[in-house]
XYZ file of C-alpha atoms in Angstrom:
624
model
C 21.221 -16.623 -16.209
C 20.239 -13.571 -17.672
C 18.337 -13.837 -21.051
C 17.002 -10.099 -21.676
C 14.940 -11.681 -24.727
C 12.573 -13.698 -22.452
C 9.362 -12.383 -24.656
C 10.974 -11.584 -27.958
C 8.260 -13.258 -29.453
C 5.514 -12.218 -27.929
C 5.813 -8.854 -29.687
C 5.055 -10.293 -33.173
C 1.710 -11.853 -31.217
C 0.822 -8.523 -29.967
C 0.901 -6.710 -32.862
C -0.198 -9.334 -35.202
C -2.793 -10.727 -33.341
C -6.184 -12.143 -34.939
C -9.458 -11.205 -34.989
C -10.775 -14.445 -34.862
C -14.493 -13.350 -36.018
C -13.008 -12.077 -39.288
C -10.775 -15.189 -40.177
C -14.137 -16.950 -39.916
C -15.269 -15.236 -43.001
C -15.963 -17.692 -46.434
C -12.657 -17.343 -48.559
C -14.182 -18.711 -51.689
C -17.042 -15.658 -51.494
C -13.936 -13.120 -51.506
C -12.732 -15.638 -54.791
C -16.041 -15.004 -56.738
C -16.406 -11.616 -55.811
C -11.833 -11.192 -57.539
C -13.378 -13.395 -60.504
C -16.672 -10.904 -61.219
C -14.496 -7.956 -60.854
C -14.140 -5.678 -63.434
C -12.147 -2.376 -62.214
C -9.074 -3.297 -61.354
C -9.033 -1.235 -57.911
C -11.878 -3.316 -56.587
C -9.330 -6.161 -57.501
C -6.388 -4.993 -55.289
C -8.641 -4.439 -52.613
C -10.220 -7.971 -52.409
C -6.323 -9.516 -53.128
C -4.985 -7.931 -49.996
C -8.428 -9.267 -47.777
C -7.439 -12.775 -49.486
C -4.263 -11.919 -47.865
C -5.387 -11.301 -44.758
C -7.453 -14.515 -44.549
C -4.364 -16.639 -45.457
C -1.653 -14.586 -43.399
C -1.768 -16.801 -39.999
C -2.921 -19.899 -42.453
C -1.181 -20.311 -45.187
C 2.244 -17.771 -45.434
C 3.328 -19.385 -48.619
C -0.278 -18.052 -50.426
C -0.326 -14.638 -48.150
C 2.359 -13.768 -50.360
C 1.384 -14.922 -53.825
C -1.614 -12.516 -53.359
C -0.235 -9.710 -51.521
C 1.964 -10.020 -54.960
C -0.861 -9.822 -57.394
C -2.267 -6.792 -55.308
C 0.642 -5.094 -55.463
C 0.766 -5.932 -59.725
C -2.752 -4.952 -59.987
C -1.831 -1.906 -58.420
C 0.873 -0.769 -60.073
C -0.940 -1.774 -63.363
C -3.349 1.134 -62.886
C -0.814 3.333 -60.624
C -3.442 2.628 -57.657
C -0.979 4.223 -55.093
C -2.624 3.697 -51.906
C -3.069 -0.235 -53.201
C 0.740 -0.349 -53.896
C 1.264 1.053 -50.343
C -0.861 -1.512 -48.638
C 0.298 -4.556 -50.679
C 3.866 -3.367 -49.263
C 3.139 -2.734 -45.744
C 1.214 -6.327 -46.046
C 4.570 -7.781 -47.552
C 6.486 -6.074 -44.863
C 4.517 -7.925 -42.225
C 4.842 -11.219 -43.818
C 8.554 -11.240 -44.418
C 8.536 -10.381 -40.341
C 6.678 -13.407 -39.424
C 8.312 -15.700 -41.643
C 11.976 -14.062 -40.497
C 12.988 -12.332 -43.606
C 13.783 -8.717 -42.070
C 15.465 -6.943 -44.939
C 13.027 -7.540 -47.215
C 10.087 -6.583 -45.022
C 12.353 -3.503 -43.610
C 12.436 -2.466 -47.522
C 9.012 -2.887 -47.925
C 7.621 -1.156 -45.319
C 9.830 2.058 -45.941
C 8.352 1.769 -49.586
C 5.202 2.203 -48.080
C 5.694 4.712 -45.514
C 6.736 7.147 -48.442
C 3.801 6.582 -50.033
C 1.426 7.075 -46.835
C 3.344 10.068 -46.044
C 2.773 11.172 -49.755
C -1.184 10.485 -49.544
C -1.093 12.161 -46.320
C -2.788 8.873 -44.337
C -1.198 8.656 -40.868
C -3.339 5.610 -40.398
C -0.748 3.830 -43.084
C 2.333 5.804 -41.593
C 1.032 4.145 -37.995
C 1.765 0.751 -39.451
C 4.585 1.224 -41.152
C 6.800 2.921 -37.896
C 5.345 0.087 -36.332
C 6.136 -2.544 -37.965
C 9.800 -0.949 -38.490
C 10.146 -0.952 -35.240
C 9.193 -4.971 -34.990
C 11.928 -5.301 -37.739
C 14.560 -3.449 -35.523
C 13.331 -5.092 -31.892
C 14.515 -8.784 -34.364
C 17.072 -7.426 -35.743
C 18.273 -6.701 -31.836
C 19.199 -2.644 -32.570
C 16.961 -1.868 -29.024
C 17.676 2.112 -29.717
C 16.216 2.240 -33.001
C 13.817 0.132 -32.444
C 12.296 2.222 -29.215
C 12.822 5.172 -31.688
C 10.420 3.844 -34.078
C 8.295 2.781 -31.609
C 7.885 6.187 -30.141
C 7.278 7.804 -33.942
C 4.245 5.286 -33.711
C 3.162 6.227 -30.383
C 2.780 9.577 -31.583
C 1.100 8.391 -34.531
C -1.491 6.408 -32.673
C -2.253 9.136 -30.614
C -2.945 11.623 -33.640
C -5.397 8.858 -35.296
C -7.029 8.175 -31.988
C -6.454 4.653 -32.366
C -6.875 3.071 -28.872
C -6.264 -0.605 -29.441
C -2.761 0.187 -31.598
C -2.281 2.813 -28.683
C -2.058 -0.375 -26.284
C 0.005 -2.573 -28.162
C 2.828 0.321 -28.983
C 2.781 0.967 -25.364
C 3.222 -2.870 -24.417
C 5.953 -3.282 -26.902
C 8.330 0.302 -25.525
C 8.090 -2.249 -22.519
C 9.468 -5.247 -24.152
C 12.258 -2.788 -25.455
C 13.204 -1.611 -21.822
C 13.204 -5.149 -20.576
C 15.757 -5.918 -23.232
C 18.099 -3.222 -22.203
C 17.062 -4.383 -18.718
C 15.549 -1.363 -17.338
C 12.883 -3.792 -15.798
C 10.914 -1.058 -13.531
C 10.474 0.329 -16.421
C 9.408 -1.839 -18.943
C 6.981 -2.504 -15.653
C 5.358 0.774 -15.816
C 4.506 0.455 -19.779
C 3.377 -2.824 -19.065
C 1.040 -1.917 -16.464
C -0.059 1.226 -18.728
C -0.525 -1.456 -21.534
C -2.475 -3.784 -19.563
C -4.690 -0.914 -18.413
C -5.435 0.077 -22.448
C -6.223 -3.417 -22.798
C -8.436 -3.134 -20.172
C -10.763 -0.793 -20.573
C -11.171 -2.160 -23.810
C -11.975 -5.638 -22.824
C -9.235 -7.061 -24.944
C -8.871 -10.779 -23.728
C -6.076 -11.094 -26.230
C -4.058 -8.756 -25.658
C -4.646 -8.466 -21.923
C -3.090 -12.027 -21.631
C -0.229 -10.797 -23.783
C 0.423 -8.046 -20.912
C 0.384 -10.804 -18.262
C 3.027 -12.771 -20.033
C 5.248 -9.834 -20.085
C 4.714 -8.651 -16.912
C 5.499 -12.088 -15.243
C 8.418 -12.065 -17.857
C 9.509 -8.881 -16.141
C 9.101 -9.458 -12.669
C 10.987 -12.823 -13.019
C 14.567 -10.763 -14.235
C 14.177 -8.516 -11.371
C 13.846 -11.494 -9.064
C 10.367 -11.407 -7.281
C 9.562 -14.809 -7.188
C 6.346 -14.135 -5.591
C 4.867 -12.003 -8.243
C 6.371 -14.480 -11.376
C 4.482 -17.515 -10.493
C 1.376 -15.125 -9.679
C 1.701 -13.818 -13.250
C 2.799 -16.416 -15.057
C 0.191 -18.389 -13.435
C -2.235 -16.219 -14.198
C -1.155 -16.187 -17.961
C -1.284 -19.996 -18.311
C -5.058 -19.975 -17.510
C -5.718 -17.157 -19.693
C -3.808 -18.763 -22.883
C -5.769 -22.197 -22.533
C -9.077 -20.730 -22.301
C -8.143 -18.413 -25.250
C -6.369 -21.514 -26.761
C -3.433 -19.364 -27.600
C -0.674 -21.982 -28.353
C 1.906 -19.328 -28.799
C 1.021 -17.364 -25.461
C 1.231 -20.802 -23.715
C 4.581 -21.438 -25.103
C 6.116 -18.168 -23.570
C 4.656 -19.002 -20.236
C 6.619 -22.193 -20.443
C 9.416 -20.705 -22.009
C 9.477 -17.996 -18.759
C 8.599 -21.057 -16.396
C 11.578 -22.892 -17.168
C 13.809 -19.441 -16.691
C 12.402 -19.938 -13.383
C 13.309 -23.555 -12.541
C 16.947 -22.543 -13.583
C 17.215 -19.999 -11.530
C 16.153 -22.296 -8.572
C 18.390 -25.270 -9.708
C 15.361 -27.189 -11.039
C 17.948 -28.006 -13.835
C 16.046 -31.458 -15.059
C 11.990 -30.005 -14.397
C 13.433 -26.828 -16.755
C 15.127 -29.192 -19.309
C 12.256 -31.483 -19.596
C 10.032 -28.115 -19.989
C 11.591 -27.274 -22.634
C 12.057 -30.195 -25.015
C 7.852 -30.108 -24.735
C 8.356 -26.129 -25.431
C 10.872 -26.498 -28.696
C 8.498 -29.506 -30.280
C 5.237 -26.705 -30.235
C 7.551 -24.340 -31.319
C 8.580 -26.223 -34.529
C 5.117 -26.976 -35.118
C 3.905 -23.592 -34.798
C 6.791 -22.569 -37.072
C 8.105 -20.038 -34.739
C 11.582 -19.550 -35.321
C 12.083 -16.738 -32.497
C 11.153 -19.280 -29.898
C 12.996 -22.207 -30.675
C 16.130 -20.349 -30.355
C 15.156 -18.821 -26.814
C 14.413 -22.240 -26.182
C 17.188 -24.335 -27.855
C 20.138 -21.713 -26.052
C 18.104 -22.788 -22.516
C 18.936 -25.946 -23.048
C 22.970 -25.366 -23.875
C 22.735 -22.883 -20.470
C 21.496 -26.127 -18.476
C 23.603 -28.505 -20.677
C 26.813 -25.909 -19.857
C 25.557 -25.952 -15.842
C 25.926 -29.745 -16.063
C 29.512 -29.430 -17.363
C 28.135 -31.235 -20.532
C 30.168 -28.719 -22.751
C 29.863 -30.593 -26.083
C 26.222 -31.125 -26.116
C 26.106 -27.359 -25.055
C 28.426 -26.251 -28.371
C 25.830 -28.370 -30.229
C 22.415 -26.597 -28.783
C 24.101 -23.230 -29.427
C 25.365 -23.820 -33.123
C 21.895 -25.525 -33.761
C 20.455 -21.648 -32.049
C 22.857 -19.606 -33.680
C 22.297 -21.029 -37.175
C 18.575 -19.578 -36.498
C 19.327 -16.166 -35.247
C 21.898 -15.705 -38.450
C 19.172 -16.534 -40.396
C 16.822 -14.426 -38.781
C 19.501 -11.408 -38.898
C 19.193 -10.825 -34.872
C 22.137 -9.518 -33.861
C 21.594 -9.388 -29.806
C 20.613 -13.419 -30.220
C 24.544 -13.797 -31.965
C 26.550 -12.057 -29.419
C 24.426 -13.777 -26.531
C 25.261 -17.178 -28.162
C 28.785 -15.931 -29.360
C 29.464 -15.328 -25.895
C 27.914 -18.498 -24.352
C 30.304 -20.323 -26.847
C 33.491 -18.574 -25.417
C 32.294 -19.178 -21.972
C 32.070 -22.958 -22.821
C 35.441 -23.189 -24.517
C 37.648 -21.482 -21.700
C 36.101 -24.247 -19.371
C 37.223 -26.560 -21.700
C 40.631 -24.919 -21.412
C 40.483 -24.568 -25.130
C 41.835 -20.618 -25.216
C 41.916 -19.802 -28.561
C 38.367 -21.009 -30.069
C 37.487 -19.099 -26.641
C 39.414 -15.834 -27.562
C 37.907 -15.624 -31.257
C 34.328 -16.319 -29.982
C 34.618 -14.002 -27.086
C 35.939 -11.105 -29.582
C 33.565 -11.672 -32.192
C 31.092 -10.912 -29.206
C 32.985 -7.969 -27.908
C 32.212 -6.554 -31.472
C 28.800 -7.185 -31.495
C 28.002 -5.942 -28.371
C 30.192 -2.346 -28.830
C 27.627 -2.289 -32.199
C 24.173 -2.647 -30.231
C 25.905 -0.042 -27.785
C 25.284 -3.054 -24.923
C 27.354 -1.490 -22.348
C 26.787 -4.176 -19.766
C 27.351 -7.259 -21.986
C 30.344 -5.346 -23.125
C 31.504 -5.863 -19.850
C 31.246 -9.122 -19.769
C 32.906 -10.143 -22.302
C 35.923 -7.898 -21.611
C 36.006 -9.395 -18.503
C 35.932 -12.857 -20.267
C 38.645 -11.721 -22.287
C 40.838 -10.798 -19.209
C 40.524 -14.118 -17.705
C 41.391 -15.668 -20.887
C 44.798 -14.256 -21.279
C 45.394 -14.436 -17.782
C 45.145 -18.084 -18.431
C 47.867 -18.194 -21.318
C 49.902 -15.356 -19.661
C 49.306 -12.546 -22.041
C 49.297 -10.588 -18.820
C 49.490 -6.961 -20.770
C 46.354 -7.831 -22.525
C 45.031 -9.491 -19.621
C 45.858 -5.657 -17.971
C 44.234 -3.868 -20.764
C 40.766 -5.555 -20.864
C 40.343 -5.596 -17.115
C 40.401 -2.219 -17.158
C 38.724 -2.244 -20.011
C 36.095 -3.825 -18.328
C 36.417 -1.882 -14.758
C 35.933 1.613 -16.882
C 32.429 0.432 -18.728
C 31.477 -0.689 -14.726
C 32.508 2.956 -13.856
C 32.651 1.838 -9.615
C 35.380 2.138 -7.150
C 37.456 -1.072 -7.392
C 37.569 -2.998 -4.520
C 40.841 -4.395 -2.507
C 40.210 -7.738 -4.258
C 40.504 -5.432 -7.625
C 43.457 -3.808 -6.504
C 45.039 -6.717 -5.496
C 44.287 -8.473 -9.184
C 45.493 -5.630 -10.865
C 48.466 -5.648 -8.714
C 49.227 -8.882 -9.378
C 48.774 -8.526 -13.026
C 51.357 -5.501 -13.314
C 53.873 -7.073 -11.366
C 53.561 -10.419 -13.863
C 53.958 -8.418 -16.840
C 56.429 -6.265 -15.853
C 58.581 -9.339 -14.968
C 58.400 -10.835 -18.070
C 59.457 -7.527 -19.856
C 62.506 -7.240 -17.529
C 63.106 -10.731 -17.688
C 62.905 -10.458 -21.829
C 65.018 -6.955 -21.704
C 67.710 -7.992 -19.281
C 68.330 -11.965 -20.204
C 72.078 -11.672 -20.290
C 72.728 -9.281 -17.243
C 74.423 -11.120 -14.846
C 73.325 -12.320 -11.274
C 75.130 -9.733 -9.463
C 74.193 -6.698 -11.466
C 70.266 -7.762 -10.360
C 71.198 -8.101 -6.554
C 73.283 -4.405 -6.760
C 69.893 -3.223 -8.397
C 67.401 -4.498 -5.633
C 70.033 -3.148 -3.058
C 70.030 0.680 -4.702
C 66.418 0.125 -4.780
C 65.692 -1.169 -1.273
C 64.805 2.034 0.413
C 62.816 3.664 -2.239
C 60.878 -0.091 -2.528
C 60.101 0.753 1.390
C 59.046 4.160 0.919
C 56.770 2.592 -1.906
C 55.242 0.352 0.447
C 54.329 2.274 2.681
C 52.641 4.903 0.409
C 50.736 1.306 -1.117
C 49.782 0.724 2.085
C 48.306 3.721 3.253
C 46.602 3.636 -0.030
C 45.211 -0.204 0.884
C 43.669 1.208 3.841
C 41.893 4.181 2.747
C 40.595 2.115 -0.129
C 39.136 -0.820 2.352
C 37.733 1.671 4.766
C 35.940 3.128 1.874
C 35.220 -0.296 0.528
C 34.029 -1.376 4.168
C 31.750 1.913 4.062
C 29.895 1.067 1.003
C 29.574 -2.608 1.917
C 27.585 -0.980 5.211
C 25.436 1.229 3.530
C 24.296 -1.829 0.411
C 23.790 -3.958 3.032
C 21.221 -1.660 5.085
C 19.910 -0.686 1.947
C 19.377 -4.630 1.179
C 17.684 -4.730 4.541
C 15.634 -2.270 3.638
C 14.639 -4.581 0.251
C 13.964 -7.170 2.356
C 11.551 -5.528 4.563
C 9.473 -4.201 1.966
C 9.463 -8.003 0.290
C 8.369 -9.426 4.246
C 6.005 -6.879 3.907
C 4.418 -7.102 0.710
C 4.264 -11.150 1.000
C 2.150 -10.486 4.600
C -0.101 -8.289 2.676
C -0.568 -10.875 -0.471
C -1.261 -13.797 2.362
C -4.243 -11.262 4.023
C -5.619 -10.927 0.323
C -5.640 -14.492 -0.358
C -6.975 -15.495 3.176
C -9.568 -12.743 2.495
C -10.913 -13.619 -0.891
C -10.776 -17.347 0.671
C -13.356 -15.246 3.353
C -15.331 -14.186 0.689
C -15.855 -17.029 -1.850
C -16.804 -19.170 1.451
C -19.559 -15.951 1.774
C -20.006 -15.926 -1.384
C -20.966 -19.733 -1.281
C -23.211 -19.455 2.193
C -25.000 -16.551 0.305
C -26.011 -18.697 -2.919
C -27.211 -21.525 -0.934
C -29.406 -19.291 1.772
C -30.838 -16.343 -0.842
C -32.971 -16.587 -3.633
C -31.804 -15.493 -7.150
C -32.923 -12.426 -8.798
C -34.290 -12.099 -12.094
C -31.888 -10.811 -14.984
C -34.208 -7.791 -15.664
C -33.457 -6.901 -12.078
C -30.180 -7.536 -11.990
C -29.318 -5.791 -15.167
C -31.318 -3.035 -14.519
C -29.278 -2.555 -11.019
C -26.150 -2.893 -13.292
C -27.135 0.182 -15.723
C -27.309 2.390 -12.700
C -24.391 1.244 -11.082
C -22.337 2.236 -14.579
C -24.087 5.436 -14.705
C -23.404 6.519 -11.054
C -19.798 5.575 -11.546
C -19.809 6.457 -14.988
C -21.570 9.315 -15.802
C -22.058 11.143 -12.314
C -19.017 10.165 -10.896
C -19.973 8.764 -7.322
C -17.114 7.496 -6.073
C -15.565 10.715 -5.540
C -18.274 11.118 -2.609
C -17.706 9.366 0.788
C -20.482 7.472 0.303
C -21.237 4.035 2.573
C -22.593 1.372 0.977
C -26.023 1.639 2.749
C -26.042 5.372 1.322
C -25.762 4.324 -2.262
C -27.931 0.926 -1.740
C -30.692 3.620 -0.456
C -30.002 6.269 -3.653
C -30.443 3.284 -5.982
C -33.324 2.022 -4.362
C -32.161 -1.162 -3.402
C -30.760 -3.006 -0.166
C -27.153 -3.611 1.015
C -27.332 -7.056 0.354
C -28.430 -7.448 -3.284
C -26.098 -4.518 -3.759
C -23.192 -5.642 -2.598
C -24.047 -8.971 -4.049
C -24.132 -7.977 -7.886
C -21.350 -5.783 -7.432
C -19.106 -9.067 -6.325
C -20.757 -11.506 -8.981
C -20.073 -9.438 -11.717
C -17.001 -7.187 -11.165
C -15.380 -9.591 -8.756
C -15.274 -6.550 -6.383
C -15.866 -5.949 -3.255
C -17.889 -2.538 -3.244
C -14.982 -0.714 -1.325
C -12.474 -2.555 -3.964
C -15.229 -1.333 -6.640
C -14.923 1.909 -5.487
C -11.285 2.493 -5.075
C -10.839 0.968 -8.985
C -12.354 4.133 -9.641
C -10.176 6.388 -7.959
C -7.148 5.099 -8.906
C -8.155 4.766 -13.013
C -8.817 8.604 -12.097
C -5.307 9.329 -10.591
C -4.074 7.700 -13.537
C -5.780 9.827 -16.189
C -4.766 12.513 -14.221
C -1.436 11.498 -13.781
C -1.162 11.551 -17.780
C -2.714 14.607 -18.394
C -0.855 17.972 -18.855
C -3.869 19.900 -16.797
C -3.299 18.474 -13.655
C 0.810 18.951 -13.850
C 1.124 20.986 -11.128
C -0.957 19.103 -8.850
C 0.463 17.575 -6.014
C -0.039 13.825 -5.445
C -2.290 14.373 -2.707
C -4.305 16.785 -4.366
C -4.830 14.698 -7.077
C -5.802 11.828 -4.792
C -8.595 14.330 -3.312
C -9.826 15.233 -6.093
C -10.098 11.365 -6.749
C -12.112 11.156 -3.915
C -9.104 9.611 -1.242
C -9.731 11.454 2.016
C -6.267 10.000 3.421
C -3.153 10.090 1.224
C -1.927 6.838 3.782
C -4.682 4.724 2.196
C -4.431 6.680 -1.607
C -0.677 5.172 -1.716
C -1.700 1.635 -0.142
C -4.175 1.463 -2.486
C -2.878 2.518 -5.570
C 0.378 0.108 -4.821
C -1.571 -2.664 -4.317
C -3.622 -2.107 -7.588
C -0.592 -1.191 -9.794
C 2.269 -2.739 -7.969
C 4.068 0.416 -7.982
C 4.280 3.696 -5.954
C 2.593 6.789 -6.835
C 5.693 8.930 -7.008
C 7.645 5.811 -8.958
C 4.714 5.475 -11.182
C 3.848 9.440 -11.978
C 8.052 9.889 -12.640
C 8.054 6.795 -15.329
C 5.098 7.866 -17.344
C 7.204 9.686 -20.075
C 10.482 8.054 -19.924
C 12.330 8.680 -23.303
């Protein structure tokens, strides 16, 4: 099953998320403070932080006072008021689904940022336009937008909005399913998130990367993420991030015929989404079910999960949602060998898809289409949409193809001769197949010659995927060997870890934080781990011993002082990788200038830390 919308909603929780500290602020001060007012600017202003206190609270009262801002505003022709009441509108029209009106609003506002010349405000507004279009399921415009932003963020130096735009050009790839990637900006997100210690959003990345590396099939790395997520959302008791996970965790059972564990899953997932109000979910969630309902052969309780999902994503105006469902609906009725309800829903996703320029569902469907008037012997349309279909595919068809296609011709053709010629007589047919005996030979032989070239070239390219899936499958033997050695040697570690607690005395905090500023300005500020330096050397140029040294480094960073060190380097490459200074540079001179004395152990390292390789990753950075 392939459902390309896996973490729609988790782009509304990255760039919406709370700051918690400020939502803890009184809401009846802010009232006293409106009511003591006298200039009416001061007024707008304390509306729209009223706003903000009631915007993941209470949507119904976000509004009302976003409205009064906006009144106030426009009372007194406050214009940057008027533009932040609308971009404030436009954000909670998005959560609560109503995309028009928050796509008007924020283009209101974006004309009136661009006219006060505040790029902070025109930030917000591609952004949140590009939220609107991601819903709305128009990918392309959507990345546009997103990119406007990036540049945006960029020009305002706003870090924090700088990781979220990058996590969310990810999301947009993974829903045109150009999963590596949507894996490089989510590992460039996550490392934004990073550096900034953003517990938030960092679990946001994990979602999306285990969201990521489940469509691309690396079971392995899925659980590890997801897992990973899980843990994250319940100690940041993050009831949407927790419903993703399961929402992604149930993808998985699917895919491993876990049918009932997935179903069960998410009936628990679809009850917190209601309650959380979260609209985007439920219908993920709800058109799971029909896909495990449909995989049961339980076709009518499938059309009912899918009408239930599709009355959502009409109301929510997103068009990918509609075709997906439109086509899971046609796919249901021609099993049901009910053709023409099949037919009308396949076409009305044939339209949708040409519309969101979704080349490969386009396929689909045409192919759908073809086996549907196969089926009720329309065999010239049945012709037409096959190839149709084999055209958008754009690969050599196969003998099995050729054989179809054969097949189909000859059918149609029949019926056209049999419908032209009804009242030639018997022996006027046999004097016809007797003129035409020879030239049928020659015919033959020509097809068959043909035949053969095609299956030695089919045979060919069979050969060559199949050493090239060997190849895959080494590199998956290989990369689960290495993940075992990790895990066997962190096991090592916390067991040393343990034995090292129980036999050494504890330091004092002074001690240990003292240790810790010098560590951070080594690393920092002087750059040490560009020098080959041993862990005795830099134990004796702090002043300490191995021991303590290598035990702070592993308490707090979770690191062991090699793995400390190579961190580093590789946030190094990175930057470097990124910046237009070093674009000449070779990998391996980068990696030197990193401090990597053998380019064998930069690339181990640097695929271990970012799960991709140094060439893959330094190619991605700017894809448009």
């Amino acid at each position: 099953m392939l459902k390309k919308i896996f973490t729609l909603f988790i782009l509304l929780f990255v760039n919406y998320s709370m700051d918690i500290s400020a939502q803890a602020q009184n809401i009846d001060s802010l009232q006293k403070r409106l009511n003591n007012a006298s200039d009416d600017t001061i007024k707008a202003d304390i509306l729209l932080s009223i706003t903000e206190k009631y915007q993941y609270k209470d949507n119904v009262k976000a509004i009302k006072y976003a409205r009064e801002a906006l009144n106030v505003s426009r009372s007194v022709n406050f214009k940057s008021g008027i533009a932040d009441a609308c971009i404030k509108l436009g954000s909670l029209n998005i959560l609560l689904g109503n995309l028009d009106s928050a796509s008007t609003q924020c283009k209101k506002s974006l004309l009136l940022y661009r006219e006060l010349n505040m790029p902070a405000g025109e930030l917000e507004c591609y952004n949140n336009l590009s939220v609107i279009e991601y819903y709305k399921g128009n990918t392309i415009e959507s990345i546009k937008y997103a990119k406007t932003a990036l540049i945006y963020a960029k020009k305002t130096g706003n870090k924090p909005r700088l990781g979220k735009i990058t996590n969310n050009i990810g999301l947009m790839y993974s829903n045109k399913g150009m999963y590596d990637s949507a894996l490089v900006y989510g590992f460039r997100a996550l490392k934004y998130f990073d550096k900034s210690n953003d517990s938030v959003n960092i679990n946001g990345s994990l979602i999306n990367i285990g969201g990521y590396y489940l469509q691309i099939g690396d079971s392995t790395n899925t659980i590890n993420y997801i897992s990973k997520a899980i843990v994250s959302s319940q100690q940041l008791n993050d009831k949407r991030g927790l419903c993703i996970c399961y929402s992604n965790l149930s993808d998985f059972f699917i895919k491993h015929n876990q049918l009932d564990t997935a179903y069960n899953l998410l009936k628990i997932n679809i009850k917190a989404d209601k309650g959380q109000n979260d609209l985007y979910g439920m219908a993920i969630d709800i058109k799971s079910m029909a896909i495990i309902l449909k995989m049961q052969g339980k076709y009518d309780l499938a059309i009912e999960k899918l009408n239930e999902c599709s009355l959502i994503q009409y109301k929510m105006h997103n068009k990918h949602g509609i075709q997906s469902t439109n086509y899971e609906l046609a796919d249901i009725y021609y099993q049901k060998k009910e053709y023409k309800k099949a037919e009308g829903y396949a076409k009305k996703a044939l339209e949708l898809a040409k519309e969101l320029q979704e080349k490969d569902n386009e396929q689909k469907v045409l192919t759908l289409l073809s086996t549907i008037y196969m089926q009720t012997h329309d065999y010239k349309n049945a012709c037409i949409f096959l190839n149709r279909s084999n055209d958008i595919k754009d690969s050599l068809f196969s003998v099995a193809k050729n054989k179809q296609m054969e097949e189909l011709s000859f059918k149609y053709q029949a019926a056209k001769k049999e419908q032209a010629n009804q009242k030639l007589s018997f022996e006027n047919k046999m004097q016809k197949i007797e003129m035409d005996s020879q030239k049928q030979k020659n015919t033959f032989y020509i097809i068959l010659v043909v035949l053969l070239v095609l299956l030695s070239l089919f045979i060919a390219r069979q050969l060559k995927k199949k050493n090239s899936a060997y190849k895959v499958l080494i590199k998956k033997n290989n990369e689960l060997i290495s993940k075992e050695k990790e895990l066997k040697r962190i096991k090592s570690l916390k067991t040393n870890d343990i034995e090292f607690e129980e036999k050494k005395p504890a330091y004092s905090n002074d001690k240990k934080e003292e240790l810790l500023a010098k560590i951070d300005y080594e690393f920092e500020q002087n750059k040490l781990y560009k020098q080959d330096l041993s862990l005795k050397e830099f134990a004796t140029r702090l002043n300490t011993n191995t021991s303590y040294l290598s035990d702070v480094i592993n308490r707090v960073h979770n690191k062991t002082y090699t793995e400390y060190v190579n961190y580093y380097r590789i946030q190094d490459v990175i930057d470097m990788m990124e910046s237009e200074n070093y674009k000449k540079y070779s990998l391996e001179g980068i990696s030197k200038l990193a401090g990597f004395n053998s380019e064998k152990t930069f690339s181990r390292v640097f695929k271990k830390t970012t799960g991709l390789s140094p060439g893959f990753y330094r190619k991605n950075i700017n894809i448009s």
